[in-house]
Amino acid sequence: MSDLPSQHERTQAEADVVSRHLPEGYTAEHVAATANTISPDADPASPPEPQDSLRLQGGDIHREIFKIGARSKLGQRSATFGAPTIRRSSTFLPKNHVPASEQRAPGGFRRQFMQQPNRLSAASNPVTRTFVSFLALYGDFAGEDLAESLDDSVAAAEDEEEPPPTETRPLLGRRKSTRRPIKPGDAGTTKSFFTLLKAFIGTGIMFLPKAFNNGGILFSSITLITVSLLSCLSFHLLLLCRKRYGGGYGELGSEIGGPKMRMLILGSITLSQIGFVCSGIIFIAENLRSFLNAVTPGPTMPVSRVALIAIQLVVLIPLALIRDISRLGPAALLADIFIFIGLFYIWYYDVSTIATHGLNPTVQLFNPHDFTLTIGSAIFTYEGIGLILPIQSSMAEPSKFPRLLYIVMVIITVIFTSVGALCYATFGDKTRVEIITNYPQTSKLVNAIQFLYSIAILVGTPVQLFPATRIIETKIFGERASGKRSSAMKWKKNALRTALTVLCALISIIGASDLDKFVALIGAFACVPLVYIYPAFLHLRGVAKSPMVKVGDVILCVVGTGAMVYSTVVTISTWLRQ
């Protein structure tokens, strides 16, 4: 027999405790109609019959308290108790209901509170309703809170003067915080699937055909598959760290490796995003240059490459001053639409050409001269690591995210490999960095795709610059600095954003002569640490327990560091040699 008390005994004990604090002579049990009248034959010395607790003042309010004692007697009086027993169905309980017995355990009440759905009135869907909500994810790039530090309500609250001290005023005032409340995720699996696709498929896919030309069709295909597998492993390690410590990428670095590790991670994020912006600016300039050359009569080029880069500043600087990134939603959506239009045209043209004329005779399985450029370009293409943690946080069931991520990685690897291999098999050693310029320039459809594609990417470029801008602003001005309260601070931030945009244009002018090498350099120097080195290091320091797992983390760190150093040095030497 177990020594634990039965359910009836526990109920009776609870009823005894409650009854000590209730007035005598009242009950919530079923009382007959004659209980409230005095019979002439009744013995005056006998105790009076209990009255219904509803006769008390406010009886309907504290009725449930009296029912505790009534329930303790239901087991003995069930045969004669005439009132119907109301049973509560679990169907109407909250989704994350925690029984009272579990709430009495240590930490149980806090767990019950944390599991309450919609406990914050500010909760909203951060991803899935519209594409504009997807753009808001860039405010949480890499899981970091990179949105504007103070909104109007917070700024107004901080501007309120403290009331004069009184006897009733608390000694400690209200704690002021600039961090936004945590929003519980409610995105479904299907919507998160398309959000992941949007995060990974960007302008980098257009640089893959030239990467296949640099490495050869077989070597480049193997490289893309290998990079995809290693990326999946690194993403898995990062998610394990997130599961144990919580927070964003930089917060994980601070929790496991200290403040210096956090700054190292944010620095790499800044460099990679600036690299993406610069490569986009160069790509736009080259496409517009080919477009003007195709539609303008005459043998001479009307506008130089440098002039086209400078002209883009007229659009980029005003867009960079926008604080609310969700306002850039339509522009970024337009960019994605034309990316997919370009992909469908590439597949159609390449398949029809190969079916008619066969593989280009200059296609190589392996190019021993420039194969290192393929490694950096392949890593550059998988540019979605910054949105993995925010997308996981947005899901209603984050436990399903790893499987969803692996499915998306398989799909995008097939897309990337097919685009690179088909374009290289079609054009051979004539494959250009701006792959659209390889297609017939006399075609009005190709000209339209070139122009609209360039404009769409141009207005979507500030979205990629936003994380780097916010990281630098926070480092220079601090987290609490807000232009909503100080016009001087606002203009300082405007000046910084303008200077950063101009810096990107200057870097683009330097790297415009060899865009494929510039992309490979960004991928090797800035993206390799983010994707391979930092996740393995964080997992080694904070999660790994068994010796075999630690050895695997060390191997991944060493391989990632070696690949970064080797690819960076070889890319720079190849660039300088030419």
Coordinates of C-alpha atoms in Angstrom, one line a residue:
M1 CA 0.0 0.0 0.0
S2 CA 1.2 3.5 -0.7
D3 CA 1.6 6.0 2.1
L4 CA 0.4 8.8 -0.1
P5 CA -3.0 10.3 0.9
S6 CA -5.9 9.5 -1.4
Q7 CA -7.7 12.2 -3.4
H8 CA -10.6 12.2 -1.0
E9 CA -8.3 12.7 2.0
R10 CA -6.5 15.6 0.3
T11 CA -9.8 17.2 -0.5
Q12 CA -11.0 16.8 3.0
A13 CA -7.8 18.3 4.4
E14 CA -8.2 21.4 2.1
A15 CA -11.8 21.7 3.2
D16 CA -10.7 21.7 6.9
V17 CA -8.3 24.5 6.3
V18 CA -10.8 26.7 4.5
S19 CA -13.6 26.0 7.0
R20 CA -11.5 27.7 9.8
H21 CA -11.9 31.0 8.0
L22 CA -15.6 30.8 7.0
P23 CA -18.6 31.9 9.1
E24 CA -20.4 29.1 10.8
G25 CA -23.9 28.0 9.9
Y26 CA -23.6 28.5 6.1
T27 CA -22.9 26.0 3.4
A28 CA -22.8 25.5 -0.4
E29 CA -24.4 22.0 -0.1
H30 CA -27.9 21.4 -1.4
V31 CA -30.3 22.9 1.2
A32 CA -34.0 21.9 1.3
A33 CA -36.6 24.6 1.1
T34 CA -37.7 24.0 4.7
A35 CA -34.2 24.5 6.1
N36 CA -34.8 28.2 6.4
T37 CA -38.0 27.9 8.5
I38 CA -38.2 27.0 12.2
S39 CA -40.4 24.0 13.0
P40 CA -42.6 24.4 16.1
D41 CA -41.7 20.9 17.2
A42 CA -37.9 21.5 16.9
D43 CA -35.8 21.1 20.0
P44 CA -34.5 24.6 20.9
A45 CA -31.3 23.0 22.3
S46 CA -30.4 21.3 19.0
P47 CA -28.1 23.1 16.6
P48 CA -29.8 25.1 13.8
E49 CA -29.8 23.7 10.3
P50 CA -27.1 25.3 8.0
Q51 CA -28.3 28.0 5.7
D52 CA -27.3 28.5 2.1
S53 CA -24.2 30.7 1.7
L54 CA -26.0 32.7 -1.0
R55 CA -28.0 34.4 1.8
L56 CA -24.8 36.1 2.9
Q57 CA -23.9 39.5 1.6
G58 CA -22.0 39.0 -1.7
G59 CA -22.8 35.3 -1.5
D60 CA -22.5 34.8 -5.3
I61 CA -19.0 36.2 -5.3
H62 CA -17.5 33.9 -2.6
R63 CA -19.7 30.9 -3.5
E64 CA -16.7 28.9 -4.9
I65 CA -15.0 29.1 -1.5
F66 CA -17.9 27.5 0.3
K67 CA -18.0 24.8 -2.4
I68 CA -14.7 23.5 -1.3
G69 CA -16.2 22.1 1.8
A70 CA -19.3 20.8 -0.1
R71 CA -17.1 18.9 -2.5
S72 CA -15.3 17.1 0.3
K73 CA -18.6 15.4 1.3
L74 CA -19.8 14.5 -2.2
G75 CA -18.3 11.0 -1.9
Q76 CA -20.3 10.2 1.2
R77 CA -23.6 11.8 0.0
S78 CA -23.6 11.0 -3.7
A79 CA -26.5 8.7 -3.3
T80 CA -28.8 11.3 -1.7
F81 CA -27.3 14.6 -3.2
G82 CA -29.9 15.8 -5.6
A83 CA -28.0 18.8 -7.2
P84 CA -26.3 18.0 -10.5
T85 CA -22.5 17.8 -10.5
I86 CA -20.8 20.0 -13.0
R87 CA -17.7 18.4 -14.5
R88 CA -15.2 20.6 -16.2
S89 CA -14.0 19.3 -19.5
S90 CA -10.3 19.6 -20.4
T91 CA -11.5 20.8 -23.8
F92 CA -12.2 24.2 -22.3
L93 CA -8.9 24.4 -20.4
P94 CA -6.1 26.6 -21.8
K95 CA -3.7 24.9 -24.2
N96 CA -0.8 25.1 -21.8
H97 CA -2.8 24.5 -18.6
V98 CA -0.7 23.5 -15.6
P99 CA -2.6 21.6 -12.8
A100 CA -2.6 23.1 -9.3
S101 CA -0.5 20.2 -8.0
E102 CA 2.3 21.1 -10.4
Q103 CA 2.0 24.8 -9.6
R104 CA 2.8 23.9 -5.9
A105 CA 6.1 22.4 -6.9
P106 CA 9.2 24.6 -6.8
G107 CA 9.1 27.0 -9.7
G108 CA 5.7 25.7 -10.8
F109 CA 3.8 29.0 -10.5
R110 CA 6.4 30.8 -12.6
R111 CA 6.3 28.0 -15.3
Q112 CA 2.5 28.3 -15.4
F113 CA 2.8 32.1 -15.9
M114 CA 5.4 31.7 -18.6
Q115 CA 3.3 29.2 -20.5
Q116 CA 0.2 31.3 -20.6
P117 CA -0.6 32.1 -24.2
N118 CA -1.1 35.8 -25.2
R119 CA 0.0 37.0 -21.7
L120 CA 1.4 40.1 -23.4
S121 CA -1.1 42.5 -25.0
A122 CA 1.6 43.6 -27.4
A123 CA 2.0 40.1 -28.9
S124 CA 1.7 40.0 -32.6
N125 CA 2.7 37.8 -35.5
P126 CA 6.3 38.8 -36.3
V127 CA 6.6 36.9 -39.6
T128 CA 3.9 35.4 -41.5
R129 CA 0.9 37.6 -42.2
T130 CA 2.5 39.7 -44.9
F131 CA 5.9 40.2 -46.5
V132 CA 6.2 43.5 -44.5
S133 CA 6.2 41.4 -41.3
F134 CA 9.0 39.4 -42.8
L135 CA 11.0 42.6 -43.3
A136 CA 10.5 43.4 -39.6
L137 CA 12.7 40.3 -38.9
Y138 CA 15.7 42.3 -39.9
G139 CA 15.0 44.3 -36.7
D140 CA 15.9 41.0 -34.9
F141 CA 18.7 40.1 -37.2
A142 CA 20.7 37.1 -35.8
G143 CA 18.3 37.2 -32.9
E144 CA 19.6 40.6 -31.8
D145 CA 17.3 43.5 -30.8
L146 CA 18.4 45.9 -33.6
A147 CA 15.2 48.0 -33.8
E148 CA 15.1 51.6 -32.8
S149 CA 16.1 51.8 -29.1
L150 CA 13.1 53.9 -28.0
D151 CA 9.6 54.2 -29.4
D152 CA 7.4 57.2 -28.7
S153 CA 5.7 55.6 -25.7
V154 CA 9.0 54.7 -24.0
A155 CA 10.5 58.1 -24.8
A156 CA 7.5 59.9 -23.4
A157 CA 7.6 57.8 -20.3
E158 CA 11.2 58.5 -19.7
D159 CA 10.6 62.2 -20.1
E160 CA 8.0 62.2 -17.3
E161 CA 9.2 64.0 -14.3
E162 CA 9.3 62.0 -11.1
P163 CA 6.6 63.0 -8.6
P164 CA 7.7 64.6 -5.4
P165 CA 8.5 62.2 -2.6
T166 CA 5.6 61.3 -0.3
E167 CA 5.0 58.7 2.4
T168 CA 3.1 56.5 -0.1
R169 CA 5.5 56.7 -3.0
P170 CA 7.7 53.6 -3.4
L171 CA 11.4 54.0 -2.5
L172 CA 12.4 52.4 -5.8
G173 CA 10.8 53.9 -8.9
R174 CA 9.7 52.1 -12.0
R175 CA 12.5 50.4 -13.8
K176 CA 13.1 51.9 -17.2
S177 CA 13.9 49.6 -20.0
T178 CA 14.5 50.1 -23.7
R179 CA 14.1 46.4 -24.6
R180 CA 11.0 45.4 -26.4
P181 CA 8.8 42.8 -24.8
I182 CA 9.3 39.3 -25.9
K183 CA 6.6 38.3 -28.4
P184 CA 5.4 34.7 -28.3
G185 CA 5.6 33.1 -31.7
D186 CA 2.5 31.9 -33.5
A187 CA 3.8 31.3 -37.1
G188 CA 2.8 27.9 -38.6
T189 CA 5.1 25.4 -40.3
T190 CA 4.0 26.3 -43.8
K191 CA 4.5 30.0 -43.4
S192 CA 7.8 29.6 -41.7
F193 CA 8.9 27.4 -44.6
F194 CA 8.4 30.2 -47.2
T195 CA 10.0 32.7 -44.8
L196 CA 13.1 30.5 -44.7
L197 CA 13.1 30.3 -48.5
K198 CA 13.0 34.1 -48.7
A199 CA 15.8 34.4 -46.2
F200 CA 18.2 32.2 -48.2
I201 CA 17.4 33.0 -51.8
G202 CA 18.9 36.4 -52.6
T203 CA 21.2 38.1 -55.0
G204 CA 24.0 35.7 -54.2
I205 CA 22.4 33.0 -56.4
M206 CA 23.2 35.2 -59.5
F207 CA 27.0 34.9 -58.7
L208 CA 27.0 31.1 -58.8
P209 CA 27.4 30.6 -62.6
K210 CA 30.7 32.4 -62.5
A211 CA 31.7 30.4 -59.4
F212 CA 31.1 27.2 -61.5
N213 CA 33.3 28.7 -64.2
N214 CA 36.0 29.3 -61.7
G215 CA 35.9 25.8 -60.1
G216 CA 34.6 23.5 -62.8
I217 CA 31.1 21.9 -63.0
L218 CA 32.0 18.8 -60.9
F219 CA 34.1 20.5 -58.3
S220 CA 31.6 23.3 -57.8
S221 CA 28.7 20.9 -57.5
I222 CA 30.5 18.9 -54.8
T223 CA 31.5 22.2 -53.1
L224 CA 27.9 23.4 -52.9
I225 CA 26.7 20.1 -51.4
T226 CA 29.6 20.1 -48.9
V227 CA 28.9 23.7 -47.9
S228 CA 25.3 22.8 -47.4
L229 CA 26.0 19.8 -45.2
L230 CA 28.5 21.8 -43.1
S231 CA 26.0 24.7 -42.8
C232 CA 23.3 22.3 -41.6
L233 CA 25.7 21.0 -38.9
S234 CA 26.6 24.5 -37.8
F235 CA 23.0 25.6 -37.7
H236 CA 22.3 22.5 -35.5
L237 CA 25.0 23.5 -33.1
L238 CA 23.8 27.1 -32.9
L239 CA 20.2 25.9 -32.2
L240 CA 21.5 23.6 -29.4
C241 CA 23.2 26.6 -27.8
R242 CA 20.0 28.7 -28.2
K243 CA 18.0 25.9 -26.6
R244 CA 20.2 25.9 -23.5
Y245 CA 21.0 29.6 -23.1
G246 CA 18.3 31.4 -25.1
G247 CA 18.8 34.8 -26.7
G248 CA 20.3 35.9 -30.0
Y249 CA 23.6 35.1 -31.7
G250 CA 25.4 38.0 -30.0
E251 CA 23.8 37.2 -26.7
L252 CA 24.9 33.6 -26.9
G253 CA 28.5 34.9 -27.5
S254 CA 28.2 37.1 -24.5
E255 CA 26.8 34.3 -22.3
I256 CA 29.3 31.7 -23.3
G257 CA 32.4 33.5 -24.4
G258 CA 32.1 36.9 -22.8
P259 CA 31.7 40.5 -24.1
K260 CA 34.6 40.2 -26.5
M261 CA 33.0 37.2 -28.2
R262 CA 29.8 39.2 -28.6
M263 CA 31.6 42.0 -30.3
L264 CA 33.4 39.6 -32.5
I265 CA 30.2 38.1 -33.7
L266 CA 28.5 41.4 -34.2
G267 CA 31.6 42.6 -36.1
S268 CA 31.4 39.7 -38.5
I269 CA 27.7 40.4 -39.0
T270 CA 28.5 44.0 -39.8
L271 CA 31.3 43.0 -42.3
S272 CA 29.1 40.4 -44.0
Q273 CA 26.1 42.7 -44.4
I274 CA 28.3 45.5 -45.8
G275 CA 29.8 43.0 -48.2
F276 CA 26.3 42.0 -49.4
V277 CA 25.4 45.6 -49.9
C278 CA 28.6 46.4 -51.9
S279 CA 28.2 43.3 -54.1
G280 CA 24.6 44.3 -54.8
I281 CA 25.7 47.9 -55.7
I282 CA 28.3 46.5 -58.2
F283 CA 25.8 44.0 -59.6
I284 CA 23.3 46.8 -60.2
A285 CA 25.9 49.0 -61.9
E286 CA 27.0 46.2 -64.2
N287 CA 23.4 45.3 -65.1
L288 CA 22.4 48.9 -65.8
R289 CA 25.6 49.3 -67.9
S290 CA 24.7 46.3 -70.0
F291 CA 21.1 47.5 -70.3
L292 CA 22.2 51.0 -71.5
N293 CA 24.7 49.5 -73.9
A294 CA 21.9 47.3 -75.4
V295 CA 19.2 50.0 -75.7
T296 CA 21.5 53.0 -76.6
P297 CA 22.6 53.4 -80.2
G298 CA 26.2 54.0 -80.9
P299 CA 29.5 52.2 -80.2
T300 CA 30.5 54.1 -77.1
M301 CA 29.1 53.5 -73.6
P302 CA 27.2 56.6 -72.4
V303 CA 27.8 56.2 -68.6
S304 CA 30.8 54.8 -66.8
R305 CA 30.7 52.1 -64.1
V306 CA 31.8 54.6 -61.4
A307 CA 29.1 57.1 -62.5
L308 CA 26.4 54.4 -62.2
I309 CA 27.6 53.6 -58.7
A310 CA 27.5 57.3 -57.7
I311 CA 24.0 57.7 -59.2
Q312 CA 22.7 54.9 -56.9
L313 CA 23.6 57.1 -53.9
V314 CA 20.7 59.4 -54.9
V315 CA 18.3 56.6 -54.0
L316 CA 20.2 54.7 -51.3
I317 CA 20.9 57.7 -49.0
P318 CA 17.3 58.7 -48.4
L319 CA 16.2 55.0 -48.0
A320 CA 19.0 54.5 -45.5
L321 CA 17.6 57.2 -43.3
I322 CA 14.3 55.3 -42.8
R323 CA 14.0 54.1 -39.2
D324 CA 11.1 51.7 -39.6
I325 CA 12.4 48.9 -41.8
S326 CA 8.9 47.6 -42.5
R327 CA 8.2 50.6 -44.7
L328 CA 10.7 49.0 -47.2
G329 CA 8.5 45.9 -47.5
P330 CA 7.1 46.6 -50.9
A331 CA 10.5 47.4 -52.4
A332 CA 12.1 44.2 -51.0
L333 CA 9.0 42.2 -52.1
L334 CA 9.6 43.5 -55.6
A335 CA 13.2 42.4 -55.5
D336 CA 12.2 38.9 -54.6
I337 CA 9.6 38.7 -57.4
F338 CA 12.1 39.7 -60.0
I339 CA 14.7 37.2 -58.6
F340 CA 12.2 34.4 -59.2
I341 CA 11.3 35.7 -62.6
G342 CA 14.9 35.8 -63.5
L343 CA 15.4 32.2 -62.2
F344 CA 12.5 30.9 -64.3
Y345 CA 13.8 32.6 -67.4
I346 CA 17.3 31.2 -66.7
W347 CA 16.0 27.6 -66.3
Y348 CA 13.9 27.9 -69.5
Y349 CA 16.7 29.3 -71.7
D350 CA 19.4 27.0 -70.4
V351 CA 17.4 23.8 -70.7
S352 CA 16.2 24.6 -74.2
T353 CA 19.7 25.6 -75.3
I354 CA 21.4 22.5 -73.9
A355 CA 18.6 20.3 -75.4
T356 CA 19.3 21.9 -78.9
H357 CA 23.1 22.4 -78.9
G358 CA 24.3 20.2 -76.1
L359 CA 27.0 21.1 -73.5
N360 CA 29.3 23.9 -74.2
P361 CA 32.6 22.4 -75.4
T362 CA 34.7 24.5 -73.0
V363 CA 33.1 23.0 -69.9
Q364 CA 35.6 21.6 -67.4
L365 CA 35.1 19.2 -64.5
F366 CA 37.7 20.9 -62.4
N367 CA 39.5 24.3 -62.9
P368 CA 42.9 24.1 -61.1
H369 CA 43.6 27.8 -61.5
D370 CA 40.7 29.6 -59.8
F371 CA 38.9 26.8 -57.8
T372 CA 39.5 28.6 -54.5
L373 CA 37.2 31.4 -55.6
T374 CA 34.3 28.9 -55.7
I375 CA 34.6 28.1 -52.0
G376 CA 34.1 31.7 -50.9
S377 CA 31.3 32.3 -53.4
A378 CA 29.4 29.1 -52.3
I379 CA 29.6 30.2 -48.7
F380 CA 28.5 33.7 -49.7
T381 CA 25.4 32.3 -51.3
Y382 CA 24.1 30.7 -48.0
E383 CA 23.5 34.2 -46.5
G384 CA 20.4 33.3 -44.4
I385 CA 22.1 32.5 -41.1
G386 CA 21.2 35.9 -39.6
L387 CA 17.5 35.1 -39.8
I388 CA 17.6 31.5 -38.5
L389 CA 17.1 32.4 -34.8
P390 CA 14.4 35.0 -35.3
I391 CA 12.4 32.7 -37.5
Q392 CA 12.6 29.9 -34.9
S393 CA 11.4 32.4 -32.3
S394 CA 8.5 33.3 -34.5
M395 CA 7.1 29.7 -34.7
A396 CA 4.3 28.5 -32.5
E397 CA 6.1 25.2 -32.3
P398 CA 9.8 25.9 -32.3
S399 CA 10.6 22.2 -31.8
K400 CA 9.6 21.6 -35.5
F401 CA 12.1 24.2 -36.8
P402 CA 15.2 21.9 -37.2
R403 CA 13.4 19.5 -39.5
L404 CA 11.9 22.4 -41.4
L405 CA 15.4 24.0 -41.8
Y406 CA 16.9 20.8 -43.2
I407 CA 14.1 20.5 -45.7
V408 CA 14.7 24.0 -46.9
M409 CA 18.5 23.5 -47.1
V410 CA 17.9 20.5 -49.4
I411 CA 15.6 22.5 -51.6
I412 CA 17.8 25.6 -51.9
T413 CA 20.9 23.4 -52.5
V414 CA 19.1 21.8 -55.5
I415 CA 18.1 25.3 -56.7
F416 CA 21.6 26.7 -56.3
T417 CA 23.3 23.7 -58.0
S418 CA 20.9 23.7 -60.9
V419 CA 21.3 27.4 -61.6
G420 CA 25.1 27.3 -61.5
A421 CA 25.5 24.0 -63.4
L422 CA 23.0 24.9 -66.2
C423 CA 24.4 28.3 -66.8
Y424 CA 28.0 27.1 -66.9
A425 CA 27.0 24.2 -69.2
T426 CA 25.2 26.6 -71.5
F427 CA 27.9 29.4 -71.8
G428 CA 31.1 27.6 -70.7
D429 CA 34.2 29.8 -70.3
K430 CA 32.1 32.8 -71.6
T431 CA 30.1 32.8 -68.4
R432 CA 30.1 36.3 -66.8
V433 CA 29.7 37.5 -63.3
E434 CA 26.4 39.2 -64.1
I435 CA 24.8 36.1 -65.6
I436 CA 21.9 38.1 -67.1
T437 CA 24.3 39.8 -69.4
N438 CA 25.0 36.4 -71.0
Y439 CA 21.5 36.2 -72.5
P440 CA 20.5 37.8 -75.8
Q441 CA 20.7 41.5 -75.4
T442 CA 18.5 42.1 -78.4
S443 CA 15.6 40.5 -76.6
K444 CA 13.2 43.0 -75.1
L445 CA 12.3 40.5 -72.4
V446 CA 15.9 40.2 -71.3
N447 CA 16.3 44.0 -71.4
A448 CA 13.2 44.4 -69.2
I449 CA 14.4 41.8 -66.7
Q450 CA 17.8 43.5 -66.5
F451 CA 16.3 46.9 -65.8
L452 CA 13.5 45.9 -63.4
Y453 CA 15.8 43.5 -61.6
S454 CA 18.4 46.2 -61.1
I455 CA 15.9 48.7 -59.8
A456 CA 14.2 46.2 -57.5
I457 CA 17.6 45.2 -55.9
L458 CA 18.5 48.9 -55.6
V459 CA 15.5 49.8 -53.5
G460 CA 15.9 46.6 -51.5
T461 CA 19.6 47.2 -50.7
P462 CA 18.9 49.3 -47.5
V463 CA 17.2 46.2 -46.0
Q464 CA 20.6 44.5 -46.0
L465 CA 22.4 47.6 -44.7
F466 CA 20.0 48.0 -41.8
P467 CA 21.6 45.4 -39.4
A468 CA 25.1 46.8 -39.9
T469 CA 23.8 50.4 -39.4
R470 CA 22.0 49.5 -36.1
I471 CA 25.0 47.6 -34.7
I472 CA 27.4 50.5 -35.5
E473 CA 24.9 53.1 -34.1
T474 CA 24.5 51.1 -30.9
K475 CA 28.2 50.8 -30.5
I476 CA 28.8 54.6 -31.0
F477 CA 25.8 56.2 -29.4
G478 CA 24.6 53.5 -27.0
E479 CA 21.4 51.6 -26.7
R480 CA 19.4 54.4 -25.1
A481 CA 20.2 57.1 -27.5
S482 CA 17.1 58.2 -29.5
G483 CA 16.6 60.8 -32.1
K484 CA 12.9 61.2 -31.0
R485 CA 14.0 63.2 -28.0
S486 CA 17.0 65.0 -29.4
S487 CA 17.3 66.5 -32.8
A488 CA 21.1 66.7 -32.4
M489 CA 21.2 62.9 -31.9
K490 CA 18.9 62.4 -34.8
W491 CA 21.2 64.3 -37.2
K492 CA 24.2 62.6 -35.8
K493 CA 22.6 59.2 -36.7
N494 CA 21.6 60.6 -40.1
A495 CA 25.2 61.6 -40.7
L496 CA 26.5 58.2 -39.7
R497 CA 24.0 56.4 -42.0
T498 CA 24.9 58.7 -44.9
A499 CA 28.7 58.1 -44.3
L500 CA 28.2 54.4 -44.1
T501 CA 26.3 54.4 -47.4
V502 CA 29.0 56.5 -49.1
L503 CA 31.6 54.1 -47.7
C504 CA 29.8 51.2 -49.3
A505 CA 29.8 53.0 -52.6
L506 CA 33.6 53.7 -52.4
I507 CA 34.3 50.0 -51.6
S508 CA 32.1 49.0 -54.5
I509 CA 34.2 51.2 -56.8
I510 CA 37.3 49.5 -55.7
G511 CA 35.8 46.0 -56.1
A512 CA 33.9 46.6 -59.3
S513 CA 36.7 45.5 -61.6
D514 CA 36.5 41.9 -60.2
L515 CA 33.2 41.2 -58.7
D516 CA 33.6 37.5 -58.5
K517 CA 36.8 37.9 -56.5
F518 CA 35.1 40.5 -54.3
V519 CA 32.3 38.1 -53.5
A520 CA 34.7 35.3 -52.8
L521 CA 36.6 37.5 -50.4
I522 CA 33.5 38.5 -48.5
G523 CA 32.4 34.9 -48.3
A524 CA 35.8 33.7 -47.1
F525 CA 36.7 36.4 -44.6
A526 CA 33.3 37.5 -43.1
C527 CA 30.9 34.6 -43.7
V528 CA 33.0 31.6 -42.8
P529 CA 33.4 32.6 -39.2
L530 CA 29.7 33.3 -38.8
V531 CA 28.6 30.0 -40.3
Y532 CA 31.4 27.5 -39.2
I533 CA 33.8 28.9 -36.6
Y534 CA 31.6 30.7 -34.1
P535 CA 28.8 28.1 -33.8
A536 CA 31.3 25.3 -33.2
F537 CA 33.2 27.4 -30.6
L538 CA 30.0 28.3 -28.7
H539 CA 28.9 24.7 -28.7
L540 CA 32.3 23.5 -27.5
R541 CA 32.4 26.0 -24.6
G542 CA 28.8 25.9 -23.5
V543 CA 27.1 22.7 -24.5
A544 CA 29.4 19.8 -25.5
K545 CA 30.0 17.2 -22.7
S546 CA 31.3 14.0 -24.3
P547 CA 34.9 13.9 -25.6
M548 CA 33.8 12.8 -29.0
V549 CA 31.5 15.8 -29.4
K550 CA 34.2 18.2 -28.2
V551 CA 36.6 16.7 -30.7
G552 CA 34.1 17.2 -33.5
D553 CA 33.7 20.9 -32.5
V554 CA 37.4 21.4 -32.4
I555 CA 37.8 19.8 -35.9
L556 CA 35.0 22.1 -37.3
C557 CA 36.7 25.1 -35.8
V558 CA 40.1 24.2 -37.2
V559 CA 38.7 23.3 -40.6
G560 CA 36.7 26.6 -40.7
T561 CA 39.7 28.7 -39.6
G562 CA 41.9 27.0 -42.2
A563 CA 39.4 27.5 -45.0
M564 CA 39.0 31.1 -44.0
V565 CA 42.7 31.9 -44.0
Y566 CA 43.5 29.9 -47.1
S567 CA 40.6 31.2 -49.2
T568 CA 41.2 34.8 -48.1
V569 CA 45.0 34.7 -48.9
V570 CA 44.6 32.9 -52.2
T571 CA 41.7 35.3 -53.3
I572 CA 43.7 38.4 -52.4
S573 CA 46.9 37.1 -54.2
T574 CA 44.8 36.1 -57.3
W575 CA 43.3 39.6 -57.3
L576 CA 46.6 41.3 -57.0
R577 CA 48.3 39.1 -59.6
Q578 CA 45.7 40.1 -62.2

